[in-house]
Amino acid sequence: TTHLVWFRGDLRITDNRALHAACEDPQARVIALFIATPEQWKQHEMAPRQAMFIYQHLQALQHALAERGIGLHYHQCDDFADSVDWLKDFCEAEKVDALFYNKQYEINERQRDAALEKAVSESVICHAFDDSLLLPPGSVTTGNNEMYKVYTPFRRAFLSRLTESDSRSLPAPPARENAGKVVMHRLMPFDYPLADIGEDFAIGEDAARNQLRSFCREQVQDYLEQRDLPAVDGTSSLSPYLAIGVLSPRQCLNRLRAECPDVLEKTEGGAFGWLNELVWREFYRHLIVAWPKLCKHQPFVEWTDNVRWRHAPEELQAWKDGNTGYPIVDAAMRQLNTTGWMHNRLRMIVASFLVKDLLINWREGERYFMSQLLDGDLAANNGGWQWGASTGTDAAPYFRIFNPTTQGERFDKTGRFIKAWVPELVDVPERDIHQPHRWAEKHHRVLNYPLPVVDHARARKDTLAAFEAAKNRS
Ligand code: FAD
């Protein structure tokens, strides 16, 4: 018998449920496959950096599989529809008896998998696994069997289910005894823009696991004090690995429990704080399955679609480029543009700024983030944007508007982060860093740094009025 493992958002051999299941029968011939779909990726706004990250991990995956006697086939076609047609023929040509894959929960991905299962139903048995979450969507519900709309009760129910479920990590499969010599199919670079990913994120499962281990061992206890300070390396920086499945959430949970055995009993402290973020990740993924409209960029709260967003291309561009004249916003956007990663506190600040200070449609921000992020993930990104824009479920209320200056003062007090990314401001003293033009005026200095694109106090009033008018129109 031939078993085919179709890799998608799970580019790892350790703790991979589909791969593990495919390898259980020692007699089976096991082959693996990855299909690149550049046109689909364009539609999904995938960042060229993320494409590169995937490409490099695919190479690592090919080697790791080959060492175990499993050849990785590679194909490129336009989009998901084409991939279904091609895969059907591939299964026939390779005489595949059973197909193994880990589920993806976005709407296009789910439709693709349904189409594929139908197309091959007569000859291939499909085994689909819930692998990228600690608990599958639909398994954490209210008394009425509905998905929670509010996070805190979701978390409570989630944690109680988690203690009853089997979250053990699976080992990488051993080398296959009957495998002949594995052919190393050439992995052509994707026909998609590929961008350099810099040095911050090493390639490979081992690198990701080492980072996880040292974070849980040395840093997690300080997580609550440090997680909001962008100048400090206080979060795990594991999101790019989780986004493309180089690391699984079970590996995160199990490593955390190994270092902090009472994390599930003690609902406080750094370890629990970090676990809480992993549960937010679950919450947003469960939400997109319960409300697929979220995958189509529709707001959860419908009346928010009545907000009359401003058409302000120049201000949008200033936001993208990090030239708004608000130092914390600009430093954050420049971090994103240079590295493909942005600190969570800053994501909240810049999202609030785009939507509540510039009154620009949150979808513009969602799209721009996707096009830049190494950790771009539809559910987390949509969840984050709808939270910041007050259009989501359990989001910030629309009248809660961050003041970008005070946010900077609170979370980058001395301006260390700002100065690292906005060199125009290096000479500005610490106490003036968040309002540099005031300082420049007082001391007759010329700053090569833009004036604020909006006046926050006025923008705040306009935004409140725009949201209130939209609510009244509904
Ligand atoms: P840690 O603090 O170490 O957290 C551990 C893991 O938990 C993260 O790696 C991530 O997988 C998950 N996580 C943490 N915070 C959140 C959250 N708020 N929502 C969902 N999952 C979370 N995260 C993405 O992975 N991809 C995105 O595209 C994305 N877009 C965002 C957009 C906005 C506007 C906002 C406000 C947040 C977004 N986030 C996104 C969530 C969060 O900012 C990042 O996951 C986090 O900054 C990654 O850094 P870390 O790995 O050091 O996180």
PDB file of C-alpha atoms and ligand atoms in Angstrom, residues 215 223 227 234-240 242-243 274 277-282 284 341-348 350-351 369-370 373 375-388, ligand 1:
ATOM      1  CA  PHE A 215      12.221  30.810  26.432  1.00  0.00           C
ATOM      2  CA  TYR A 223       6.668  37.309  30.789  1.00  0.00           C
ATOM      3  CA  ARG A 227       5.618  41.304  27.417  1.00  0.00           C
ATOM      4  CA  GLY A 234      10.470  39.557  26.522  1.00  0.00           C
ATOM      5  CA  THR A 235       8.220  37.436  24.290  1.00  0.00           C
ATOM      6  CA  SER A 236       9.013  34.132  22.635  1.00  0.00           C
ATOM      7  CA  SER A 237       9.241  35.308  18.983  1.00  0.00           C
ATOM      8  CA  LEU A 238       7.903  31.905  18.014  1.00  0.00           C
ATOM      9  CA  SER A 239       4.986  33.187  15.936  1.00  0.00           C
ATOM     10  CA  PRO A 240       6.642  32.698  12.506  1.00  0.00           C
ATOM     11  CA  LEU A 242       3.720  28.481  14.664  1.00  0.00           C
ATOM     12  CA  ALA A 243       2.223  30.237  11.635  1.00  0.00           C
ATOM     13  CA  TRP A 274       2.077  32.906  28.122  1.00  0.00           C
ATOM     14  CA  GLU A 277      -1.623  33.913  24.538  1.00  0.00           C
ATOM     15  CA  LEU A 278      -1.627  30.426  23.085  1.00  0.00           C
ATOM     16  CA  VAL A 279      -5.309  30.239  24.017  1.00  0.00           C
ATOM     17  CA  TRP A 280      -5.982  33.541  22.202  1.00  0.00           C
ATOM     18  CA  ARG A 281      -4.499  31.866  19.151  1.00  0.00           C
ATOM     19  CA  GLU A 282      -6.967  29.015  19.597  1.00  0.00           C
ATOM     20  CA  TYR A 284      -9.342  33.226  16.888  1.00  0.00           C
ATOM     21  CA  TRP A 341       7.784  40.950  12.749  1.00  0.00           C
ATOM     22  CA  MET A 342       6.238  43.434  15.153  1.00  0.00           C
ATOM     23  CA  HIS A 343       5.798  43.359  18.878  1.00  0.00           C
ATOM     24  CA  ASN A 344       2.210  42.669  20.018  1.00  0.00           C
ATOM     25  CA  ARG A 345       1.789  45.922  21.964  1.00  0.00           C
ATOM     26  CA  LEU A 346       2.905  47.808  18.867  1.00  0.00           C
ATOM     27  CA  ARG A 347       0.501  45.899  16.635  1.00  0.00           C
ATOM     28  CA  MET A 348      -2.275  47.132  18.898  1.00  0.00           C
ATOM     29  CA  VAL A 350      -0.529  50.955  15.066  1.00  0.00           C
ATOM     30  CA  ALA A 351      -3.877  49.274  14.392  1.00  0.00           C
ATOM     31  CA  PHE A 369       0.130  43.434   7.674  1.00  0.00           C
ATOM     32  CA  MET A 370      -0.370  40.203   5.740  1.00  0.00           C
ATOM     33  CA  LEU A 373       4.425  39.639   8.200  1.00  0.00           C
ATOM     34  CA  ASP A 375       4.048  35.243  10.934  1.00  0.00           C
ATOM     35  CA  GLY A 376       1.045  36.251   8.796  1.00  0.00           C
ATOM     36  CA  ASP A 377      -1.889  34.125   9.872  1.00  0.00           C
ATOM     37  CA  LEU A 378      -5.413  34.863   8.738  1.00  0.00           C
ATOM     38  CA  ALA A 379      -7.156  34.090  12.015  1.00  0.00           C
ATOM     39  CA  ALA A 380      -4.719  35.899  14.347  1.00  0.00           C
ATOM     40  CA  ASN A 381      -4.329  38.866  12.017  1.00  0.00           C
ATOM     41  CA  ASN A 382      -8.031  39.251  11.415  1.00  0.00           C
ATOM     42  CA  GLY A 383      -8.689  38.792  15.117  1.00  0.00           C
ATOM     43  CA  GLY A 384      -6.095  41.420  16.018  1.00  0.00           C
ATOM     44  CA  TRP A 385      -7.404  43.927  13.497  1.00  0.00           C
ATOM     45  CA  GLN A 386     -11.036  43.418  14.380  1.00  0.00           C
ATOM     46  CA  TRP A 387     -10.107  43.777  18.028  1.00  0.00           C
ATOM     47  CA  GLY A 388      -8.284  47.058  17.425  1.00  0.00           C
TER      48      GLY A 388
HETATM   49  P1  FAD B   1       4.298  35.465  22.451  1.00  0.00           P
HETATM   50  O1  FAD B   1       3.882  36.599  23.312  1.00  0.00           O
HETATM   51  O2  FAD B   1       5.511  34.726  22.837  1.00  0.00           O
HETATM   52  O3  FAD B   1       3.051  34.472  22.347  1.00  0.00           O
HETATM   53  C1  FAD B   1       3.205  33.075  22.023  1.00  0.00           C
HETATM   54  C2  FAD B   1       2.367  32.705  20.817  1.00  0.00           C
HETATM   55  O4  FAD B   1       0.989  32.893  21.084  1.00  0.00           O
HETATM   56  C3  FAD B   1       2.654  33.565  19.588  1.00  0.00           C
HETATM   57  O5  FAD B   1       3.782  33.096  18.896  1.00  0.00           O
HETATM   58  C4  FAD B   1       1.354  33.426  18.803  1.00  0.00           C
HETATM   59  O6  FAD B   1       1.320  32.226  18.070  1.00  0.00           O
HETATM   60  C5  FAD B   1       0.316  33.341  19.912  1.00  0.00           C
HETATM   61  N1  FAD B   1      -0.259  34.662  20.180  1.00  0.00           N
HETATM   62  C6  FAD B   1       0.239  35.620  20.992  1.00  0.00           C
HETATM   63  N2  FAD B   1      -0.587  36.686  21.036  1.00  0.00           N
HETATM   64  C7  FAD B   1      -1.624  36.390  20.229  1.00  0.00           C
HETATM   65  C8  FAD B   1      -2.806  37.083  19.860  1.00  0.00           C
HETATM   66  N3  FAD B   1      -3.107  38.293  20.358  1.00  0.00           N
HETATM   67  N4  FAD B   1      -3.638  36.502  18.986  1.00  0.00           N
HETATM   68  C9  FAD B   1      -3.377  35.279  18.486  1.00  0.00           C
HETATM   69  N5  FAD B   1      -2.278  34.575  18.801  1.00  0.00           N
HETATM   70  C10 FAD B   1      -1.412  35.121  19.663  1.00  0.00           C
HETATM   71  N6  FAD B   1      -0.119  36.820  15.383  1.00  0.00           N
HETATM   72  C11 FAD B   1       0.251  35.970  14.403  1.00  0.00           C
HETATM   73  O7  FAD B   1       0.762  34.886  14.699  1.00  0.00           O
HETATM   74  N7  FAD B   1       0.038  36.275  13.094  1.00  0.00           N
HETATM   75  C12 FAD B   1      -0.529  37.452  12.694  1.00  0.00           C
HETATM   76  O8  FAD B   1      -0.724  37.674  11.498  1.00  0.00           O
HETATM   77  C13 FAD B   1      -0.894  38.385  13.714  1.00  0.00           C
HETATM   78  N8  FAD B   1      -1.424  39.589  13.394  1.00  0.00           N
HETATM   79  C14 FAD B   1      -1.791  40.467  14.397  1.00  0.00           C
HETATM   80  C15 FAD B   1      -2.365  41.696  14.055  1.00  0.00           C
HETATM   81  C16 FAD B   1      -2.747  42.597  15.046  1.00  0.00           C
HETATM   82  C17 FAD B   1      -3.368  43.917  14.656  1.00  0.00           C
HETATM   83  C18 FAD B   1      -2.552  42.257  16.402  1.00  0.00           C
HETATM   84  C19 FAD B   1      -2.954  43.214  17.478  1.00  0.00           C
HETATM   85  C20 FAD B   1      -1.999  41.042  16.747  1.00  0.00           C
HETATM   86  C21 FAD B   1      -1.604  40.127  15.762  1.00  0.00           C
HETATM   87  N9  FAD B   1      -1.013  38.888  16.082  1.00  0.00           N
HETATM   88  C22 FAD B   1      -0.668  38.016  15.081  1.00  0.00           C
HETATM   89  C23 FAD B   1      -0.889  38.450  17.483  1.00  0.00           C
HETATM   90  C24 FAD B   1       0.437  38.779  18.204  1.00  0.00           C
HETATM   91  O9  FAD B   1       0.768  40.127  18.024  1.00  0.00           O
HETATM   92  C25 FAD B   1       1.599  37.917  17.738  1.00  0.00           C
HETATM   93  O10 FAD B   1       1.224  36.565  17.737  1.00  0.00           O
HETATM   94  C26 FAD B   1       2.798  38.072  18.674  1.00  0.00           C
HETATM   95  O11 FAD B   1       3.212  39.408  18.718  1.00  0.00           O
HETATM   96  C27 FAD B   1       3.915  37.186  18.202  1.00  0.00           C
HETATM   97  O12 FAD B   1       5.050  37.355  19.005  1.00  0.00           O
HETATM   98  P2  FAD B   1       5.585  36.178  19.933  1.00  0.00           P
HETATM   99  O13 FAD B   1       5.708  34.925  19.145  1.00  0.00           O
HETATM  100  O14 FAD B   1       6.791  36.685  20.605  1.00  0.00           O
HETATM  101  O15 FAD B   1       4.378  36.042  20.955  1.00  0.00           O
END
